[in-house]
Amino acid sequence: MDIKDWSDKHDAAKALVQEMLSGLEKQNDSPHYTLGYLESMLTSWASKNDIVYSEISSTVNYLNGSQDA
């Protein structure tokens, strides 16, 4: 993917994620299945990529009311 403009990249990413979620729903329409799949995917990404890990950590801090988020 060679998209230079952030807005175009964001739009392309959003469309791709929506397509992925639609595919997951076709496999199993349970929201528990989708959440489990997304949890596994995020865990895998966070273990492989420091930026993803940091973003998840910041989100957790925000959700827990930490001022460090």
PDB file of N, CA, C and O in Angstrom:
ATOM      1  N   MET A   1       0.851  -1.170   0.000  1.00  0.00           N
ATOM      2  CA  MET A   1       0.000   0.000   0.000  1.00  0.00           C
ATOM      3  C   MET A   1       0.894   1.230   0.000  1.00  0.00           C
ATOM      4  O   MET A   1       1.689   1.409   0.898  1.00  0.00           O
ATOM      5  N   ASP A   2       0.756   2.053  -1.013  1.00  0.00           N
ATOM      6  CA  ASP A   2       1.570   3.260  -1.142  1.00  0.00           C
ATOM      7  C   ASP A   2       0.663   4.486  -1.083  1.00  0.00           C
ATOM      8  O   ASP A   2       0.449   5.162  -2.074  1.00  0.00           O
ATOM      9  N   ILE A   3       0.110   4.729   0.096  1.00  0.00           N
ATOM     10  CA  ILE A   3      -0.766   5.876   0.290  1.00  0.00           C
ATOM     11  C   ILE A   3      -0.012   6.891   1.125  1.00  0.00           C
ATOM     12  O   ILE A   3       0.387   6.612   2.248  1.00  0.00           O
ATOM     13  N   LYS A   4       0.218   8.072   0.566  1.00  0.00           N
ATOM     14  CA  LYS A   4       1.036   9.075   1.235  1.00  0.00           C
ATOM     15  C   LYS A   4       0.218   9.973   2.160  1.00  0.00           C
ATOM     16  O   LYS A   4       0.664  10.353   3.212  1.00  0.00           O
ATOM     17  N   ASP A   5      -0.993  10.327   1.778  1.00  0.00           N
ATOM     18  CA  ASP A   5      -1.826  11.238   2.540  1.00  0.00           C
ATOM     19  C   ASP A   5      -2.460  10.504   3.726  1.00  0.00           C
ATOM     20  O   ASP A   5      -3.063   9.448   3.558  1.00  0.00           O
ATOM     21  N   TRP A   6      -2.327  11.062   4.941  1.00  0.00           N
ATOM     22  CA  TRP A   6      -2.842  10.410   6.143  1.00  0.00           C
ATOM     23  C   TRP A   6      -4.329  10.146   6.028  1.00  0.00           C
ATOM     24  O   TRP A   6      -4.805   9.069   6.392  1.00  0.00           O
ATOM     25  N   SER A   7      -5.078  11.104   5.527  1.00  0.00           N
ATOM     26  CA  SER A   7      -6.528  10.949   5.413  1.00  0.00           C
ATOM     27  C   SER A   7      -6.887   9.787   4.496  1.00  0.00           C
ATOM     28  O   SER A   7      -7.780   8.995   4.807  1.00  0.00           O
ATOM     29  N   ASP A   8      -6.187   9.684   3.366  1.00  0.00           N
ATOM     30  CA  ASP A   8      -6.432   8.571   2.445  1.00  0.00           C
ATOM     31  C   ASP A   8      -6.060   7.244   3.097  1.00  0.00           C
ATOM     32  O   ASP A   8      -6.770   6.244   2.939  1.00  0.00           O
ATOM     33  N   LYS A   9      -4.955   7.234   3.827  1.00  0.00           N
ATOM     34  CA  LYS A   9      -4.520   6.010   4.504  1.00  0.00           C
ATOM     35  C   LYS A   9      -5.529   5.619   5.577  1.00  0.00           C
ATOM     36  O   LYS A   9      -5.867   4.443   5.721  1.00  0.00           O
ATOM     37  N   HIS A  10      -6.021   6.597   6.317  1.00  0.00           N
ATOM     38  CA  HIS A  10      -7.015   6.340   7.352  1.00  0.00           C
ATOM     39  C   HIS A  10      -8.284   5.762   6.735  1.00  0.00           C
ATOM     40  O   HIS A  10      -8.839   4.785   7.243  1.00  0.00           O
ATOM     41  N   ASP A  11      -8.742   6.356   5.645  1.00  0.00           N
ATOM     42  CA  ASP A  11      -9.949   5.865   4.971  1.00  0.00           C
ATOM     43  C   ASP A  11      -9.763   4.437   4.462  1.00  0.00           C
ATOM     44  O   ASP A  11     -10.655   3.602   4.582  1.00  0.00           O
ATOM     45  N   ALA A  12      -8.601   4.160   3.890  1.00  0.00           N
ATOM     46  CA  ALA A  12      -8.315   2.819   3.377  1.00  0.00           C
ATOM     47  C   ALA A  12      -8.252   1.811   4.527  1.00  0.00           C
ATOM     48  O   ALA A  12      -8.778   0.699   4.423  1.00  0.00           O
ATOM     49  N   ALA A  13      -7.623   2.217   5.633  1.00  0.00           N
ATOM     50  CA  ALA A  13      -7.521   1.332   6.800  1.00  0.00           C
ATOM     51  C   ALA A  13      -8.902   1.057   7.383  1.00  0.00           C
ATOM     52  O   ALA A  13      -9.222  -0.087   7.733  1.00  0.00           O
ATOM     53  N   LYS A  14      -9.720   2.094   7.482  1.00  0.00           N
ATOM     54  CA  LYS A  14     -11.070   1.919   8.033  1.00  0.00           C
ATOM     55  C   LYS A  14     -11.888   0.966   7.167  1.00  0.00           C
ATOM     56  O   LYS A  14     -12.577   0.082   7.681  1.00  0.00           O
ATOM     57  N   ALA A  15     -11.800   1.129   5.850  1.00  0.00           N
ATOM     58  CA  ALA A  15     -12.533   0.241   4.941  1.00  0.00           C
ATOM     59  C   ALA A  15     -12.049  -1.198   5.086  1.00  0.00           C
ATOM     60  O   ALA A  15     -12.848  -2.138   5.085  1.00  0.00           O
ATOM     61  N   LEU A  16     -10.742  -1.374   5.236  1.00  0.00           N
ATOM     62  CA  LEU A  16     -10.177  -2.714   5.381  1.00  0.00           C
ATOM     63  C   LEU A  16     -10.627  -3.357   6.691  1.00  0.00           C
ATOM     64  O   LEU A  16     -10.988  -4.534   6.724  1.00  0.00           O
ATOM     65  N   VAL A  17     -10.637  -2.575   7.774  1.00  0.00           N
ATOM     66  CA  VAL A  17     -11.089  -3.093   9.068  1.00  0.00           C
ATOM     67  C   VAL A  17     -12.572  -3.459   8.998  1.00  0.00           C
ATOM     68  O   VAL A  17     -12.984  -4.506   9.508  1.00  0.00           O
ATOM     69  N   GLN A  18     -13.374  -2.622   8.364  1.00  0.00           N
ATOM     70  CA  GLN A  18     -14.795  -2.935   8.219  1.00  0.00           C
ATOM     71  C   GLN A  18     -14.994  -4.221   7.425  1.00  0.00           C
ATOM     72  O   GLN A  18     -15.855  -5.036   7.759  1.00  0.00           O
ATOM     73  N   GLU A  19     -14.177  -4.416   6.400  1.00  0.00           N
ATOM     74  CA  GLU A  19     -14.251  -5.650   5.615  1.00  0.00           C
ATOM     75  C   GLU A  19     -13.859  -6.856   6.468  1.00  0.00           C
ATOM     76  O   GLU A  19     -14.483  -7.921   6.390  1.00  0.00           O
ATOM     77  N   MET A  20     -12.828  -6.689   7.306  1.00  0.00           N
ATOM     78  CA  MET A  20     -12.404  -7.769   8.188  1.00  0.00           C
ATOM     79  C   MET A  20     -13.514  -8.115   9.183  1.00  0.00           C
ATOM     80  O   MET A  20     -13.824  -9.292   9.395  1.00  0.00           O
ATOM     81  N   LEU A  21     -14.138  -7.100   9.788  1.00  0.00           N
ATOM     82  CA  LEU A  21     -15.209  -7.342  10.744  1.00  0.00           C
ATOM     83  C   LEU A  21     -16.400  -8.025  10.087  1.00  0.00           C
ATOM     84  O   LEU A  21     -17.020  -8.916  10.676  1.00  0.00           O
ATOM     85  N   SER A  22     -16.695  -7.640   8.870  1.00  0.00           N
ATOM     86  CA  SER A  22     -17.782  -8.283   8.123  1.00  0.00           C
ATOM     87  C   SER A  22     -17.455  -9.758   7.885  1.00  0.00           C
ATOM     88  O   SER A  22     -18.320 -10.630   8.025  1.00  0.00           O
ATOM     89  N   GLY A  23     -16.210 -10.040   7.544  1.00  0.00           N
ATOM     90  CA  GLY A  23     -15.782 -11.422   7.343  1.00  0.00           C
ATOM     91  C   GLY A  23     -15.860 -12.239   8.616  1.00  0.00           C
ATOM     92  O   GLY A  23     -16.271 -13.408   8.594  1.00  0.00           O
ATOM     93  N   LEU A  24     -15.494 -11.624   9.743  1.00  0.00           N
ATOM     94  CA  LEU A  24     -15.597 -12.321  11.031  1.00  0.00           C
ATOM     95  C   LEU A  24     -17.055 -12.626  11.356  1.00  0.00           C
ATOM     96  O   LEU A  24     -17.379 -13.710  11.838  1.00  0.00           O
ATOM     97  N   GLU A  25     -17.936 -11.671  11.076  1.00  0.00           N
ATOM     98  CA  GLU A  25     -19.357 -11.880  11.355  1.00  0.00           C
ATOM     99  C   GLU A  25     -19.932 -13.001  10.494  1.00  0.00           C
ATOM    100  O   GLU A  25     -20.779 -13.764  10.951  1.00  0.00           O
ATOM    101  N   LYS A  26     -19.432 -13.123   9.271  1.00  0.00           N
ATOM    102  CA  LYS A  26     -19.898 -14.210   8.396  1.00  0.00           C
ATOM    103  C   LYS A  26     -19.447 -15.570   8.930  1.00  0.00           C
ATOM    104  O   LYS A  26     -20.153 -16.555   8.778  1.00  0.00           O
ATOM    105  N   GLN A  27     -18.258 -15.601   9.548  1.00  0.00           N
ATOM    106  CA  GLN A  27     -17.767 -16.859  10.112  1.00  0.00           C
ATOM    107  C   GLN A  27     -18.543 -17.252  11.357  1.00  0.00           C
ATOM    108  O   GLN A  27     -18.824 -18.430  11.583  1.00  0.00           O
ATOM    109  N   ASN A  28     -18.856 -16.249  12.184  1.00  0.00           N
ATOM    110  CA  ASN A  28     -19.554 -16.513  13.448  1.00  0.00           C
ATOM    111  C   ASN A  28     -20.140 -15.188  13.907  1.00  0.00           C
ATOM    112  O   ASN A  28     -19.393 -14.263  14.210  1.00  0.00           O
ATOM    113  N   ASP A  29     -21.458 -15.083  13.974  1.00  0.00           N
ATOM    114  CA  ASP A  29     -22.086 -13.795  14.275  1.00  0.00           C
ATOM    115  C   ASP A  29     -22.110 -13.430  15.763  1.00  0.00           C
ATOM    116  O   ASP A  29     -22.677 -12.421  16.149  1.00  0.00           O
ATOM    117  N   SER A  30     -21.455 -14.226  16.603  1.00  0.00           N
ATOM    118  CA  SER A  30     -21.388 -13.916  18.029  1.00  0.00           C
ATOM    119  C   SER A  30     -20.415 -12.766  18.274  1.00  0.00           C
ATOM    120  O   SER A  30     -19.264 -12.806  17.815  1.00  0.00           O
ATOM    121  N   PRO A  31     -20.843 -11.744  19.018  1.00  0.00           N
ATOM    122  CA  PRO A  31     -19.904 -10.664  19.350  1.00  0.00           C
ATOM    123  C   PRO A  31     -18.740 -11.165  20.211  1.00  0.00           C
ATOM    124  O   PRO A  31     -17.652 -10.596  20.176  1.00  0.00           O
ATOM    125  N   HIS A  32     -18.946 -12.254  20.945  1.00  0.00           N
ATOM    126  CA  HIS A  32     -17.867 -12.829  21.758  1.00  0.00           C
ATOM    127  C   HIS A  32     -16.755 -13.377  20.859  1.00  0.00           C
ATOM    128  O   HIS A  32     -15.575 -13.269  21.186  1.00  0.00           O
ATOM    129  N   TYR A  33     -17.135 -13.973  19.731  1.00  0.00           N
ATOM    130  CA  TYR A  33     -16.153 -14.476  18.776  1.00  0.00           C
ATOM    131  C   TYR A  33     -15.321 -13.320  18.229  1.00  0.00           C
ATOM    132  O   TYR A  33     -14.090 -13.385  18.191  1.00  0.00           O
ATOM    133  N   THR A  34     -16.010 -12.247  17.834  1.00  0.00           N
ATOM    134  CA  THR A  34     -15.308 -11.091  17.267  1.00  0.00           C
ATOM    135  C   THR A  34     -14.382 -10.467  18.289  1.00  0.00           C
ATOM    136  O   THR A  34     -13.217 -10.165  17.982  1.00  0.00           O
ATOM    137  N   LEU A  35     -14.859 -10.268  19.519  1.00  0.00           N
ATOM    138  CA  LEU A  35     -14.006  -9.685  20.561  1.00  0.00           C
ATOM    139  C   LEU A  35     -12.803 -10.578  20.862  1.00  0.00           C
ATOM    140  O   LEU A  35     -11.686 -10.082  21.045  1.00  0.00           O
ATOM    141  N   GLY A  36     -13.024 -11.877  20.906  1.00  0.00           N
ATOM    142  CA  GLY A  36     -11.922 -12.804  21.146  1.00  0.00           C
ATOM    143  C   GLY A  36     -10.889 -12.746  20.039  1.00  0.00           C
ATOM    144  O   GLY A  36      -9.684 -12.769  20.291  1.00  0.00           O
ATOM    145  N   TYR A  37     -11.363 -12.669  18.806  1.00  0.00           N
ATOM    146  CA  TYR A  37     -10.460 -12.586  17.661  1.00  0.00           C
ATOM    147  C   TYR A  37      -9.643 -11.295  17.734  1.00  0.00           C
ATOM    148  O   TYR A  37      -8.419 -11.308  17.567  1.00  0.00           O
ATOM    149  N   LEU A  38     -10.331 -10.177  17.992  1.00  0.00           N
ATOM    150  CA  LEU A  38      -9.638  -8.889  18.065  1.00  0.00           C
ATOM    151  C   LEU A  38      -8.657  -8.845  19.234  1.00  0.00           C
ATOM    152  O   LEU A  38      -7.562  -8.289  19.117  1.00  0.00           O
ATOM    153  N   GLU A  39      -9.030  -9.445  20.374  1.00  0.00           N
ATOM    154  CA  GLU A  39      -8.124  -9.504  21.519  1.00  0.00           C
ATOM    155  C   GLU A  39      -6.858 -10.270  21.166  1.00  0.00           C
ATOM    156  O   GLU A  39      -5.732  -9.836  21.466  1.00  0.00           O
ATOM    157  N   SER A  40      -7.023 -11.400  20.515  1.00  0.00           N
ATOM    158  CA  SER A  40      -5.874 -12.205  20.113  1.00  0.00           C
ATOM    159  C   SER A  40      -4.990 -11.446  19.120  1.00  0.00           C
ATOM    160  O   SER A  40      -3.758 -11.470  19.227  1.00  0.00           O
ATOM    161  N   MET A  41      -5.619 -10.765  18.176  1.00  0.00           N
ATOM    162  CA  MET A  41      -4.863 -10.017  17.172  1.00  0.00           C
ATOM    163  C   MET A  41      -4.087  -8.865  17.815  1.00  0.00           C
ATOM    164  O   MET A  41      -2.891  -8.680  17.542  1.00  0.00           O
ATOM    165  N   LEU A  42      -4.739  -8.110  18.701  1.00  0.00           N
ATOM    166  CA  LEU A  42      -4.055  -7.001  19.372  1.00  0.00           C
ATOM    167  C   LEU A  42      -2.919  -7.503  20.264  1.00  0.00           C
ATOM    168  O   LEU A  42      -1.854  -6.875  20.331  1.00  0.00           O
ATOM    169  N   THR A  43      -3.130  -8.604  20.950  1.00  0.00           N
ATOM    170  CA  THR A  43      -2.081  -9.186  21.789  1.00  0.00           C
ATOM    171  C   THR A  43      -0.873  -9.566  20.946  1.00  0.00           C
ATOM    172  O   THR A  43       0.281  -9.286  21.311  1.00  0.00           O
ATOM    173  N   SER A  44      -1.127 -10.189  19.810  1.00  0.00           N
ATOM    174  CA  SER A  44      -0.042 -10.578  18.912  1.00  0.00           C
ATOM    175  C   SER A  44       0.708  -9.347  18.401  1.00  0.00           C
ATOM    176  O   SER A  44       1.943  -9.309  18.414  1.00  0.00           O
ATOM    177  N   TRP A  45      -0.024  -8.334  17.970  1.00  0.00           N
ATOM    178  CA  TRP A  45       0.622  -7.108  17.469  1.00  0.00           C
ATOM    179  C   TRP A  45       1.433  -6.427  18.564  1.00  0.00           C
ATOM    180  O   TRP A  45       2.546  -5.978  18.317  1.00  0.00           O
ATOM    181  N   ALA A  46       0.864  -6.333  19.772  1.00  0.00           N
ATOM    182  CA  ALA A  46       1.551  -5.651  20.868  1.00  0.00           C
ATOM    183  C   ALA A  46       2.827  -6.380  21.272  1.00  0.00           C
ATOM    184  O   ALA A  46       3.810  -5.747  21.662  1.00  0.00           O
ATOM    185  N   SER A  47       2.824  -7.699  21.164  1.00  0.00           N
ATOM    186  CA  SER A  47       4.032  -8.448  21.522  1.00  0.00           C
ATOM    187  C   SER A  47       5.119  -8.316  20.461  1.00  0.00           C
ATOM    188  O   SER A  47       6.296  -8.509  20.751  1.00  0.00           O
ATOM    189  N   LYS A  48       4.735  -7.948  19.251  1.00  0.00           N
ATOM    190  CA  LYS A  48       5.696  -7.833  18.149  1.00  0.00           C
ATOM    191  C   LYS A  48       6.128  -6.393  17.859  1.00  0.00           C
ATOM    192  O   LYS A  48       7.142  -6.182  17.200  1.00  0.00           O
ATOM    193  N   ASN A  49       5.353  -5.406  18.335  1.00  0.00           N
ATOM    194  CA  ASN A  49       5.590  -4.032  17.913  1.00  0.00           C
ATOM    195  C   ASN A  49       5.485  -3.090  19.113  1.00  0.00           C
ATOM    196  O   ASN A  49       4.414  -2.977  19.718  1.00  0.00           O
ATOM    197  N   ASP A  50       6.578  -2.402  19.415  1.00  0.00           N
ATOM    198  CA  ASP A  50       6.615  -1.508  20.578  1.00  0.00           C
ATOM    199  C   ASP A  50       5.629  -0.343  20.463  1.00  0.00           C
ATOM    200  O   ASP A  50       5.090   0.113  21.479  1.00  0.00           O
ATOM    201  N   ILE A  51       5.372   0.139  19.263  1.00  0.00           N
ATOM    202  CA  ILE A  51       4.432   1.250  19.090  1.00  0.00           C
ATOM    203  C   ILE A  51       3.020   0.795  19.443  1.00  0.00           C
ATOM    204  O   ILE A  51       2.286   1.503  20.141  1.00  0.00           O
ATOM    205  N   VAL A  52       2.632  -0.372  18.972  1.00  0.00           N
ATOM    206  CA  VAL A  52       1.304  -0.904  19.298  1.00  0.00           C
ATOM    207  C   VAL A  52       1.199  -1.127  20.806  1.00  0.00           C
ATOM    208  O   VAL A  52       0.192  -0.753  21.426  1.00  0.00           O
ATOM    209  N   TYR A  53       2.224  -1.701  21.406  1.00  0.00           N
ATOM    210  CA  TYR A  53       2.228  -1.931  22.855  1.00  0.00           C
ATOM    211  C   TYR A  53       2.040  -0.608  23.601  1.00  0.00           C
ATOM    212  O   TYR A  53       1.246  -0.508  24.534  1.00  0.00           O
ATOM    213  N   SER A  54       2.768   0.418  23.177  1.00  0.00           N
ATOM    214  CA  SER A  54       2.676   1.725  23.820  1.00  0.00           C
ATOM    215  C   SER A  54       1.280   2.330  23.674  1.00  0.00           C
ATOM    216  O   SER A  54       0.745   2.923  24.625  1.00  0.00           O
ATOM    217  N   GLU A  55       0.679   2.198  22.504  1.00  0.00           N
ATOM    218  CA  GLU A  55      -0.669   2.733  22.288  1.00  0.00           C
ATOM    219  C   GLU A  55      -1.694   2.021  23.163  1.00  0.00           C
ATOM    220  O   GLU A  55      -2.589   2.655  23.729  1.00  0.00           O
ATOM    221  N   ILE A  56      -1.573   0.713  23.284  1.00  0.00           N
ATOM    222  CA  ILE A  56      -2.488  -0.036  24.142  1.00  0.00           C
ATOM    223  C   ILE A  56      -2.271   0.363  25.599  1.00  0.00           C
ATOM    224  O   ILE A  56      -3.235   0.566  26.355  1.00  0.00           O
ATOM    225  N   SER A  57      -1.038   0.507  26.005  1.00  0.00           N
ATOM    226  CA  SER A  57      -0.722   0.930  27.365  1.00  0.00           C
ATOM    227  C   SER A  57      -1.303   2.321  27.652  1.00  0.00           C
ATOM    228  O   SER A  57      -1.887   2.548  28.727  1.00  0.00           O
ATOM    229  N   SER A  58      -1.183   3.233  26.719  1.00  0.00           N
ATOM    230  CA  SER A  58      -1.752   4.575  26.883  1.00  0.00           C
ATOM    231  C   SER A  58      -3.269   4.521  27.004  1.00  0.00           C
ATOM    232  O   SER A  58      -3.864   5.253  27.808  1.00  0.00           O
ATOM    233  N   THR A  59      -3.889   3.663  26.234  1.00  0.00           N
ATOM    234  CA  THR A  59      -5.343   3.510  26.298  1.00  0.00           C
ATOM    235  C   THR A  59      -5.766   2.971  27.656  1.00  0.00           C
ATOM    236  O   THR A  59      -6.729   3.455  28.263  1.00  0.00           O
ATOM    237  N   VAL A  60      -5.033   1.965  28.157  1.00  0.00           N
ATOM    238  CA  VAL A  60      -5.333   1.399  29.477  1.00  0.00           C
ATOM    239  C   VAL A  60      -5.180   2.473  30.552  1.00  0.00           C
ATOM    240  O   VAL A  60      -6.040   2.615  31.440  1.00  0.00           O
ATOM    241  N   ASN A  61      -4.114   3.253  30.470  1.00  0.00           N
ATOM    242  CA  ASN A  61      -3.907   4.333  31.443  1.00  0.00           C
ATOM    243  C   ASN A  61      -5.053   5.338  31.392  1.00  0.00           C
ATOM    244  O   ASN A  61      -5.548   5.779  32.433  1.00  0.00           O
ATOM    245  N   TYR A  62      -5.481   5.677  30.196  1.00  0.00           N
ATOM    246  CA  TYR A  62      -6.597   6.609  30.024  1.00  0.00           C
ATOM    247  C   TYR A  62      -7.872   6.030  30.642  1.00  0.00           C
ATOM    248  O   TYR A  62      -8.587   6.710  31.384  1.00  0.00           O
ATOM    249  N   LEU A  63      -8.162   4.772  30.333  1.00  0.00           N
ATOM    250  CA  LEU A  63      -9.371   4.134  30.841  1.00  0.00           C
ATOM    251  C   LEU A  63      -9.357   4.013  32.361  1.00  0.00           C
ATOM    252  O   LEU A  63     -10.411   4.028  33.007  1.00  0.00           O
ATOM    253  N   ASN A  64      -8.162   3.896  32.928  1.00  0.00           N
ATOM    254  CA  ASN A  64      -8.019   3.779  34.386  1.00  0.00           C
ATOM    255  C   ASN A  64      -7.910   5.145  35.059  1.00  0.00           C
ATOM    256  O   ASN A  64      -7.695   5.223  36.262  1.00  0.00           O
ATOM    257  N   GLY A  65      -8.010   6.219  34.274  1.00  0.00           N
ATOM    258  CA  GLY A  65      -7.977   7.558  34.827  1.00  0.00           C
ATOM    259  C   GLY A  65      -6.596   8.076  35.163  1.00  0.00           C
ATOM    260  O   GLY A  65      -6.452   9.059  35.883  1.00  0.00           O
ATOM    261  N   SER A  66      -5.567   7.442  34.607  1.00  0.00           N
ATOM    262  CA  SER A  66      -4.199   7.874  34.869  1.00  0.00           C
ATOM    263  C   SER A  66      -3.912   9.169  34.115  1.00  0.00           C
ATOM    264  O   SER A  66      -4.322   9.356  32.987  1.00  0.00           O
ATOM    265  N   GLN A  67      -3.182  10.045  34.755  1.00  0.00           N
ATOM    266  CA  GLN A  67      -2.787  11.312  34.117  1.00  0.00           C
ATOM    267  C   GLN A  67      -1.605  11.125  33.161  1.00  0.00           C
ATOM    268  O   GLN A  67      -1.230  12.033  32.444  1.00  0.00           O
ATOM    269  N   ASP A  68      -1.005   9.926  33.161  1.00  0.00           N
ATOM    270  CA  ASP A  68       0.161   9.653  32.320  1.00  0.00           C
ATOM    271  C   ASP A  68      -0.230   9.261  30.908  1.00  0.00           C
ATOM    272  O   ASP A  68       0.631   9.030  30.083  1.00  0.00           O
ATOM    273  N   ALA A  69      -1.508   9.159  30.615  1.00  0.00           N
ATOM    274  CA  ALA A  69      -1.968   8.686  29.297  1.00  0.00           C
ATOM    275  C   ALA A  69      -1.636   9.678  28.222  1.00  0.00           C
ATOM    276  O   ALA A  69      -1.491  10.822  28.394  1.00  0.00           O
TER     277      ALA A  69
END
